[in-house]
Coordinates of C-alpha atoms in Angstrom, one line a residue:
M1 CA 0.0 0.0 0.0
G2 CA 2.9 2.3 0.7
N3 CA 4.0 2.2 -2.9
Q4 CA 0.5 2.9 -4.3
K5 CA 0.7 5.4 -7.0
Y6 CA -2.0 8.1 -7.3
I7 CA -3.0 10.1 -10.4
S8 CA -5.3 13.1 -11.0
T9 CA -8.7 12.7 -12.7
T10 CA -7.3 14.3 -15.8
A11 CA -4.4 11.8 -16.0
L12 CA -6.9 9.0 -15.4
S13 CA -9.1 10.2 -18.3
K14 CA -6.1 10.0 -20.6
L15 CA -5.3 6.5 -19.5
M16 CA -9.0 5.5 -20.2
G17 CA -9.0 7.2 -23.6
V18 CA -11.9 9.5 -22.7
S19 CA -12.2 13.3 -22.3
T20 CA -11.9 14.8 -18.9
S21 CA -15.4 16.1 -19.0
E22 CA -16.8 12.7 -19.9
L23 CA -14.9 11.1 -17.0
F24 CA -16.2 13.7 -14.5
A25 CA -19.8 13.2 -15.8
Y26 CA -19.3 9.4 -15.4
L27 CA -17.9 9.7 -11.9
I28 CA -21.0 11.8 -11.0
E29 CA -23.3 9.3 -12.5
I30 CA -21.9 6.4 -10.5
G31 CA -21.9 8.5 -7.3
W32 CA -18.2 8.9 -6.7
M33 CA -17.9 12.7 -7.2
E34 CA -20.1 15.8 -6.8
R35 CA -19.8 19.4 -8.0
V36 CA -20.2 21.7 -4.9
N37 CA -19.6 25.4 -4.8
D38 CA -17.7 25.4 -8.1
A39 CA -15.4 22.7 -7.0
W40 CA -15.2 18.9 -7.5
T41 CA -15.5 16.9 -4.3
L42 CA -15.5 13.3 -3.4
T43 CA -18.5 11.4 -2.1
N44 CA -18.2 8.8 0.6
T45 CA -18.5 6.2 -2.2
G46 CA -15.6 7.9 -4.0
K47 CA -13.5 7.8 -0.9
D48 CA -14.3 4.1 -0.3
N49 CA -13.0 3.4 -3.8
G50 CA -9.7 5.0 -3.1
G51 CA -10.2 8.7 -4.0
Q52 CA -8.2 11.2 -2.0
F53 CA -7.5 14.9 -1.9
R54 CA -4.2 16.5 -2.7
S55 CA -3.3 20.2 -2.4
D56 CA -0.5 22.7 -2.6
S57 CA -0.1 26.5 -2.6
L58 CA 0.0 26.7 -6.4
R59 CA -2.7 24.4 -7.6
G60 CA -5.1 24.5 -4.7
T61 CA -7.0 21.2 -3.9
W62 CA -7.7 18.4 -6.4
V63 CA -8.8 14.8 -6.4
V64 CA -6.5 11.9 -7.1
W65 CA -7.1 8.2 -7.6
P66 CA -5.0 5.0 -7.2
D67 CA -3.7 4.2 -10.7
T68 CA -5.2 0.7 -10.3
I69 CA -8.7 2.1 -10.2
I70 CA -8.8 2.1 -14.0
R71 CA -9.6 -1.6 -14.0
E72 CA -12.6 -1.2 -11.7
L73 CA -13.9 1.8 -13.7
E74 CA -13.7 -0.2 -16.9
S75 CA -15.4 -3.1 -15.2
I76 CA -18.3 -0.8 -14.0
K77 CA -18.6 0.6 -17.6
G78 CA -18.6 -2.9 -18.9
N79 CA -21.5 -3.9 -16.6
N80 CA -23.5 -0.7 -17.4
A81 CA -24.7 -0.6 -21.0
N82 CA -26.0 2.9 -20.6
A83 CA -22.6 4.1 -19.5
T84 CA -21.0 2.9 -22.7
D85 CA -23.8 3.6 -25.1
T86 CA -24.9 7.0 -23.8
K87 CA -22.8 9.8 -22.5
Y88 CA -24.5 12.1 -20.0
L89 CA -23.8 15.7 -19.2
N90 CA -24.7 17.5 -16.0
A91 CA -25.7 21.2 -15.9
T92 CA -22.2 22.4 -15.3
L93 CA -20.8 20.6 -18.4
L94 CA -23.8 21.5 -20.5
S95 CA -23.4 25.2 -19.6
Q96 CA -19.7 25.1 -20.6
I97 CA -20.6 23.5 -24.0
L98 CA -23.4 26.0 -24.6
K99 CA -21.4 28.9 -23.4
V100 CA -23.7 30.3 -20.7
S101 CA -23.4 30.8 -17.0
K102 CA -24.0 27.6 -15.0
L103 CA -26.6 29.7 -13.0
R104 CA -28.6 30.2 -16.2
I105 CA -28.6 26.7 -17.7
N106 CA -31.3 25.1 -15.6
P107 CA -33.7 28.1 -15.8
I108 CA -33.3 28.0 -19.6
L109 CA -34.0 24.2 -19.7
S110 CA -37.0 24.9 -17.4
E111 CA -38.3 27.5 -19.8
L112 CA -38.1 24.9 -22.5
G113 CA -40.3 22.7 -20.4
W114 CA -37.6 20.0 -19.7
L115 CA -37.2 20.7 -16.0
E116 CA -39.2 22.0 -13.0
K117 CA -37.8 23.9 -10.0
D118 CA -38.1 21.8 -6.9
R119 CA -37.9 23.2 -3.4
K120 CA -34.2 22.3 -3.2
G121 CA -33.2 21.3 -6.8
W122 CA -34.5 20.4 -10.2
V123 CA -36.8 17.6 -11.3
L124 CA -37.4 16.1 -14.7
T125 CA -40.7 16.8 -16.6
K126 CA -42.5 14.4 -18.9
L127 CA -41.0 16.2 -21.9
G128 CA -37.5 16.1 -20.4
E129 CA -37.8 12.4 -19.8
S130 CA -38.9 11.9 -23.4
I131 CA -35.7 13.4 -24.7
G132 CA -33.5 11.2 -22.4
G133 CA -33.0 13.2 -19.2
K134 CA -32.0 11.1 -16.2
Q135 CA -33.2 12.0 -12.7
L136 CA -30.6 11.7 -10.0
E137 CA -29.9 13.2 -6.5
Y138 CA -26.8 14.1 -4.6
E139 CA -25.7 11.4 -2.2
K140 CA -25.0 13.6 0.7
T141 CA -27.9 16.1 0.5
G142 CA -30.5 14.2 -1.4
I143 CA -31.0 17.3 -3.6
P144 CA -32.4 16.3 -7.0
Y145 CA -30.7 17.1 -10.3
V146 CA -30.8 16.0 -13.9
T147 CA -28.2 14.8 -16.4
W148 CA -28.7 14.8 -20.1
P149 CA -27.6 12.5 -23.0
E150 CA -25.1 14.0 -25.3
S151 CA -27.6 13.6 -28.1
I152 CA -29.6 16.7 -26.8
L153 CA -26.8 18.9 -28.3
S154 CA -28.5 18.2 -31.7
N155 CA -32.0 19.0 -30.4
K156 CA -33.7 21.5 -32.6
S157 CA -35.5 23.4 -29.9
L158 CA -32.3 23.7 -27.7
N159 CA -30.2 24.9 -30.6
E160 CA -32.8 27.5 -31.7
T161 CA -33.1 28.8 -28.1
F162 CA -29.4 29.2 -27.7
K163 CA -29.0 30.9 -31.0
Q164 CA -31.5 33.5 -29.8
I165 CA -29.7 33.8 -26.4
H166 CA -26.4 34.4 -28.2
G167 CA -28.0 36.9 -30.6
E168 CA -27.5 34.7 -33.7
F169 CA -29.8 34.9 -36.6
F170 CA -31.6 31.9 -37.8
E171 CA -34.1 31.7 -40.6
E172 CA -37.5 30.3 -39.6
K173 CA -38.7 27.7 -42.1
A174 CA -42.3 27.8 -43.1
E175 CA -42.9 24.3 -41.7
S176 CA -45.7 23.4 -39.3
I177 CA -47.7 20.5 -38.0
D178 CA -49.3 20.3 -41.5
E179 CA -50.4 22.4 -44.4
I180 CA -53.6 23.3 -42.5
D181 CA -51.7 25.2 -39.8
T182 CA -49.5 27.0 -42.4
S183 CA -52.5 28.0 -44.5
F184 CA -54.2 29.3 -41.3
R185 CA -51.3 31.6 -40.4
D186 CA -51.1 32.8 -44.0
K187 CA -54.8 33.4 -44.3
F188 CA -55.2 35.4 -41.0
Q189 CA -52.4 38.0 -41.0
A190 CA -51.3 39.6 -37.8
K191 CA -52.8 43.1 -38.3
H192 CA -54.4 43.9 -34.9
R193 CA -52.1 45.8 -32.7
S194 CA -52.6 45.2 -28.9
A195 CA -51.8 47.6 -26.1
D196 CA -48.3 46.1 -25.5
G197 CA -47.4 46.4 -29.2
H198 CA -48.0 42.8 -30.2
F199 CA -49.6 42.3 -33.6
V200 CA -52.2 39.6 -33.4
R201 CA -54.5 37.9 -35.9
S202 CA -58.0 38.7 -34.6
K203 CA -60.0 41.0 -32.4
A204 CA -60.4 38.2 -29.9
E205 CA -56.7 37.6 -29.6
M206 CA -56.2 41.4 -29.1
L207 CA -58.7 41.3 -26.2
I208 CA -56.8 38.3 -24.7
D209 CA -53.4 40.1 -25.1
N210 CA -54.7 43.3 -23.7
W211 CA -56.3 41.5 -20.7
L212 CA -52.9 39.8 -19.9
Y213 CA -51.0 43.1 -20.3
M214 CA -53.4 45.1 -18.1
S215 CA -53.2 42.3 -15.5
E216 CA -49.4 42.6 -15.6
I217 CA -48.9 39.0 -16.6
V218 CA -45.8 38.4 -18.7
H219 CA -46.7 36.7 -22.0
A220 CA -45.4 35.8 -25.4
Y221 CA -47.5 35.7 -28.6
E222 CA -47.2 32.7 -31.0
R223 CA -44.3 31.1 -29.2
K224 CA -43.0 27.9 -30.8
L225 CA -43.6 24.9 -28.6
P226 CA -40.2 23.4 -27.3
I227 CA -40.6 20.2 -29.3
E228 CA -39.4 18.8 -32.5
E229 CA -42.7 19.3 -34.3
D230 CA -43.2 22.8 -35.6
V231 CA -46.2 23.9 -33.6
Y232 CA -47.0 27.4 -32.3
C233 CA -49.3 28.3 -29.4
D234 CA -51.4 31.5 -29.4
F235 CA -50.0 32.7 -26.1
Y236 CA -47.4 31.5 -23.6
L237 CA -47.0 32.5 -19.9
P238 CA -43.5 31.8 -18.6
V239 CA -44.9 31.9 -15.0
G240 CA -46.6 28.6 -14.6
K241 CA -45.4 27.3 -18.0
V242 CA -48.9 27.8 -19.3
Y243 CA -50.0 27.7 -23.0
I244 CA -53.2 29.5 -24.2
E245 CA -55.2 28.5 -27.2
Y246 CA -58.1 30.5 -28.5
W247 CA -60.5 28.4 -30.7
G248 CA -62.5 30.8 -32.8
L249 CA -63.6 29.0 -36.0
E250 CA -65.5 26.0 -34.6
N251 CA -67.7 25.8 -37.8
D252 CA -64.7 25.3 -40.1
A253 CA -63.8 21.7 -40.9
K254 CA -60.1 22.3 -41.6
Y255 CA -59.8 24.4 -38.4
I256 CA -61.5 21.7 -36.4
E257 CA -58.9 19.2 -37.7
R258 CA -56.1 21.6 -36.9
K259 CA -57.5 22.0 -33.3
K260 CA -57.7 18.2 -32.9
T261 CA -54.0 17.8 -34.0
K262 CA -52.8 20.5 -31.7
L263 CA -54.7 19.1 -28.7
E264 CA -53.1 15.7 -29.3
I265 CA -49.7 17.3 -29.2
Y266 CA -50.5 19.2 -25.9
R267 CA -51.6 15.9 -24.4
K268 CA -48.6 14.0 -25.7
Y269 CA -46.1 16.3 -23.9
G270 CA -48.3 17.0 -20.9
F271 CA -48.2 20.8 -21.3
N272 CA -50.3 23.1 -19.2
L273 CA -53.0 24.4 -21.5
I274 CA -55.8 26.9 -21.1
E275 CA -58.5 26.8 -23.8
L276 CA -60.6 29.9 -24.6
T277 CA -63.7 30.1 -26.9
D278 CA -65.9 33.0 -28.2
I279 CA -68.2 32.6 -25.1
D280 CA -65.1 32.9 -22.8
I281 CA -64.0 36.1 -24.7
Q282 CA -67.3 37.7 -23.8
N283 CA -66.7 37.0 -20.1
L284 CA -62.9 37.3 -19.7
D285 CA -63.0 39.0 -16.4
D286 CA -65.0 36.1 -14.9
V287 CA -63.5 33.2 -16.8
F288 CA -59.8 34.0 -17.2
P289 CA -58.8 34.4 -13.5
K290 CA -60.4 31.1 -12.6
K291 CA -58.5 29.3 -15.4
L292 CA -55.2 30.9 -14.5
L293 CA -55.6 30.1 -10.8
K294 CA -55.7 26.4 -11.6
F295 CA -52.0 26.8 -12.6
G296 CA -51.1 29.0 -9.6
I297 CA -51.3 32.3 -11.5
Q298 CA -53.2 35.0 -9.6
A299 CA -54.5 37.8 -11.9
Y300 CA -55.7 40.3 -9.3

C-alpha cells in the first residue's frame, strides 16, 4: 500500500481514452464525485473506492485516484450498457458547452419545459424524460438534479433557443404541423395591434393580449412549442409554464382538424393548457382568472 501510485482525474481520463469532461460526468453518474460550490469533491463512495484529496499552494486542492482504479472503472462501464452507449452531461458541463453561466442553464431548460424547479433542486418533466433526461440526486444532501444525454446537443429546440440567447440569426422555415396550420397563419395576417405592441390575428386575440397586459402577466405571442414538431401556441405564460389557445372557427372543418391535431400534441407532452372560446371572450373578467388560478397564477 505504501508504494501505491495516485494520479489526477485528468491523467486518469487520458489512460482511459476519454475526455476529462466525460470522466467527470461518469464519476458523478456512479456517485463517486459531486460538484459543490464550483469545486469537484469526493462522495463517501468515491473515498471508499480510493479517491483522495491533494493540495499545494500553487494548484489548490484536487482529487487523485489510485492508478489501479482504471480496472474497476472499466469493469463498471462494462456492466453498465447505458454508461458505454450513452454519454450524460450534467448542468455544469452543459453550460460550458453551450457557453452560458451555469446559473442560467437550468432556468433555460426549465423555460423549454424540460425541468421544473423543486424546493431544493431540479426535477425532470415528462418532456425532459422523453428526450432522455435522467433524474438523480446528490448522495450527501438528497437534492435532485438531472443529467442529459449528449444527443440533446443536436436537439432543434435547444439549438434555436441558444441561437436566440447568443443573438445569432436563424431563418425560420415555413414548416408546421401540417399544411392546415400553415395556411391558417397565411390566411389570417397579424394586423391587430394590442396595447403592448403585439400584432395579433384577430380581435379576440387582441382582447386576450390586452387583458394579460393590463393584468401585468408576462406573456409571449405565437411562441413555438419546445418540441421537434413545428407547432405554435397562441399565447405562452412563462410563469406557470402555461400555454393558451383560442379556438375561434368552430364551424370550419379544416380548423377543427387543426384543433384536434394540436390538442393531441399538448396531451402527448403534458403541457399546461388553457383553452378559450368565443363565449369565454365575452366574459374574460370572470372566466380568465379562474382558469389561470388552476396553474397558480393570480391575476388580481
